[in-house]
Structure formats: C-alpha cells, structure tokens
XYZ file of C-alpha atoms in Angstrom:
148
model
C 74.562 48.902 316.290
C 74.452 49.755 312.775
C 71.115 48.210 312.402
C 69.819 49.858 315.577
C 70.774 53.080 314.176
C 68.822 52.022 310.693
C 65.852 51.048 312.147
C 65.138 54.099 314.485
C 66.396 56.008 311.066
C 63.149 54.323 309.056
C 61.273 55.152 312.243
C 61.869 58.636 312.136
C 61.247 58.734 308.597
C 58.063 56.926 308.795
C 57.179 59.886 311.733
C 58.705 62.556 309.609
C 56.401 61.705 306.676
C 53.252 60.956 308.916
C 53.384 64.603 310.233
C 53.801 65.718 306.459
C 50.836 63.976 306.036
C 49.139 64.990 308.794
C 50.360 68.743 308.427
C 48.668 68.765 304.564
C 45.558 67.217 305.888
C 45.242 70.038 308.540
C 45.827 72.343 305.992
C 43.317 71.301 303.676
C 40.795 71.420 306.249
C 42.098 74.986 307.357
C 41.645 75.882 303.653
C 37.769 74.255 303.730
C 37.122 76.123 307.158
C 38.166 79.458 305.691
C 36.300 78.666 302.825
C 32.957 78.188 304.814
C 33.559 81.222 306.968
C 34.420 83.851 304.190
C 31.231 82.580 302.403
C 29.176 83.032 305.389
C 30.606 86.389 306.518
C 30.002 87.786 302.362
C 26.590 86.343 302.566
C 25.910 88.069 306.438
C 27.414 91.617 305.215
C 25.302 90.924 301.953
C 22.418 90.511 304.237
C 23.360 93.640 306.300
C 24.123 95.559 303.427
C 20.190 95.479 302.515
C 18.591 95.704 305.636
C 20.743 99.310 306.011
C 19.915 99.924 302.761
C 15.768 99.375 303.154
C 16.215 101.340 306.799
C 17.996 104.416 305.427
C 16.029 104.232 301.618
C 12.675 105.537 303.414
C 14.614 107.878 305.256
C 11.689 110.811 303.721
C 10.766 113.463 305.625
C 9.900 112.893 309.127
C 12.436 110.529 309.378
C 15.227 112.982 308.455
C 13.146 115.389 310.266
C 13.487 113.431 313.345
C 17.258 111.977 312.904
C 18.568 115.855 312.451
C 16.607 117.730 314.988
C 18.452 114.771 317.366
C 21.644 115.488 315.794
C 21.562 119.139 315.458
C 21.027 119.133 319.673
C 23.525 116.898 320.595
C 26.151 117.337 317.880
C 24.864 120.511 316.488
C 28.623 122.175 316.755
C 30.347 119.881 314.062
C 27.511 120.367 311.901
C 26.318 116.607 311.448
C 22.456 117.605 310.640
C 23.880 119.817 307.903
C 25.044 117.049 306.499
C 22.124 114.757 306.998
C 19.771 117.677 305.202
C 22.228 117.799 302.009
C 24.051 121.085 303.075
C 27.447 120.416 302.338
C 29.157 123.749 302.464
C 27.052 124.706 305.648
C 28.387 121.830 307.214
C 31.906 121.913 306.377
C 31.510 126.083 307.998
C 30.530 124.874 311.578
C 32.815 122.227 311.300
C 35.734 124.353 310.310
C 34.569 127.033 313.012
C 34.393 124.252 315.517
C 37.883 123.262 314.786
C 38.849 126.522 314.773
C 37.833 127.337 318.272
C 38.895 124.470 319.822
C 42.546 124.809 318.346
C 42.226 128.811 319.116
C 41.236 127.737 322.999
C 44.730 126.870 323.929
C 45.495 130.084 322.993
C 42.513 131.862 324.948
C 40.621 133.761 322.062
C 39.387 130.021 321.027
C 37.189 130.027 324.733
C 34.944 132.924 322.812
C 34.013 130.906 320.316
C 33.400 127.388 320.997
C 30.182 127.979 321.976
C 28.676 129.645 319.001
C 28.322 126.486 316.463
C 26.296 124.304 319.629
C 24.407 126.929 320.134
C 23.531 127.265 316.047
C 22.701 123.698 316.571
C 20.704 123.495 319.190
C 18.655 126.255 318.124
C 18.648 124.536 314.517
C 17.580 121.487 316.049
C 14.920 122.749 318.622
C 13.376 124.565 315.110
C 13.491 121.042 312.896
C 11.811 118.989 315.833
C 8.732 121.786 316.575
C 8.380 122.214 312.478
C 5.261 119.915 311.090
C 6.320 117.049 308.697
C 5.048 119.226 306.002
C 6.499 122.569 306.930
C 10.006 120.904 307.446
C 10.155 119.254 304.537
C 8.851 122.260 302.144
C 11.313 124.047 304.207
C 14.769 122.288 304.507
C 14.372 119.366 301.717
C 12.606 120.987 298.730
C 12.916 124.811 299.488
C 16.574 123.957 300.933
C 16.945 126.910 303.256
C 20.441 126.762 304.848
C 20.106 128.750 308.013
C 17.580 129.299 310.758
C-alpha cells in the first residue's frame, strides 16, 4: 500500500506543478493581452482626442452661431449657449434661476418661474439663428453683448 500511496503522491505532485505551470503561462499571456489592448485603446483615444480637437478648433462663427441658436431653443433654461458664447456669469444666472424654480415648485411659488429662463432661451436662440454670420459674430463673439 505504501507504494500505492507514493506513487499517486508523485502523481499529484507532477499535476500540482503542471497547473503551476500552466497557471504562470496563462498569466503571462493575460499580461501580453492587456498589454496589446491598453496600447490600442491609448492609441484609439489618442486618435479621438484629435479628430474632437480638429472638429471643435474651427468651431468660428457660424459654427458657434449654429450650435447655440440649437442649444439656446432646446436647452435655453440651464443656460448651455451662454456657455458655448463665453458668458460665464450669464450662464451660471439662468442656471441658478432654473434651479431655483424648480426647487421653489414643490413649494408652489417655483410654478411662476420656471418658465422665464426657456423662454430667455428660446427667444435668445430664435435671435442667434435669424442674425447673419457677420452680424452674430460682431455681436456676441467680438462685441460680447450678454443679453438680447
């Protein structure tokens, strides 16, 4: 019995050290498979990284003319095409009235309010989009008039 119990001893540790084997080799590829993929996903977001950044570089004048008449209409109430145009503080004041009404609608006085910034914006963005190319950007980019 005793060398029954020897040899299936040497058999399991012939198995036991064929899966450590096996186990580093599958690591080692895991490690060269991760490898691969990180450099292909850095070299993709490189890649993506520069095509945004050639889209949005010749974002001039009738393109930002175009992109926040759009977002003045449809988002006009948080302020987004303030933004877009460089108008920080504007922004952040239909945002924070925006905020403000909807928190102040639970109470009922809110209900007054909420629809004063959508309707800035829409007007805001009905005036950007009938504006010429030239007119807007004298207007909002170089003479940087806020409001209306």
């Amino acid at each position: 019995m005793s060398d029954e119990n020897k040899d299936l001893g040497d058999k399991a540790e012939d198995a036991f050290d064929n899966a450590k084997e096996s186990a580093k080799e599958f690591s080692e590829d895991a490690k060269e498979s991760a490898k691969d993929f990180s450099e292909g996903a850095k070299k993709t977001a490189n890649e993506f990284s520069a095509g945004a950044k050639e889209a949005f570089s010749g974002a001039g004048g009738d393109n930002k003319k175009v992109l926040a008449g759009i977002l003045a209409i449809f988002l006009g109430g948080l302020g987004v095409h303030k933004f877009i145009l460089g108008y920080q503080k504007e922004g952040f004041i239909l945002l924070g009235v925006s905020v403000a009404a909807w928190i102040l609608s639970c109470v009922g006085v809110g209900l007054l309010f909420v629809w004063i910034p959508g309707v800035i914006g829409l007007i805001e963005g009905i005036m950007y989009l009938t504006k010429s190319d030239e007119e807007f950007y004298n207007t909002y980019q170089v003479g940087r008039k806020p409001w209306f």
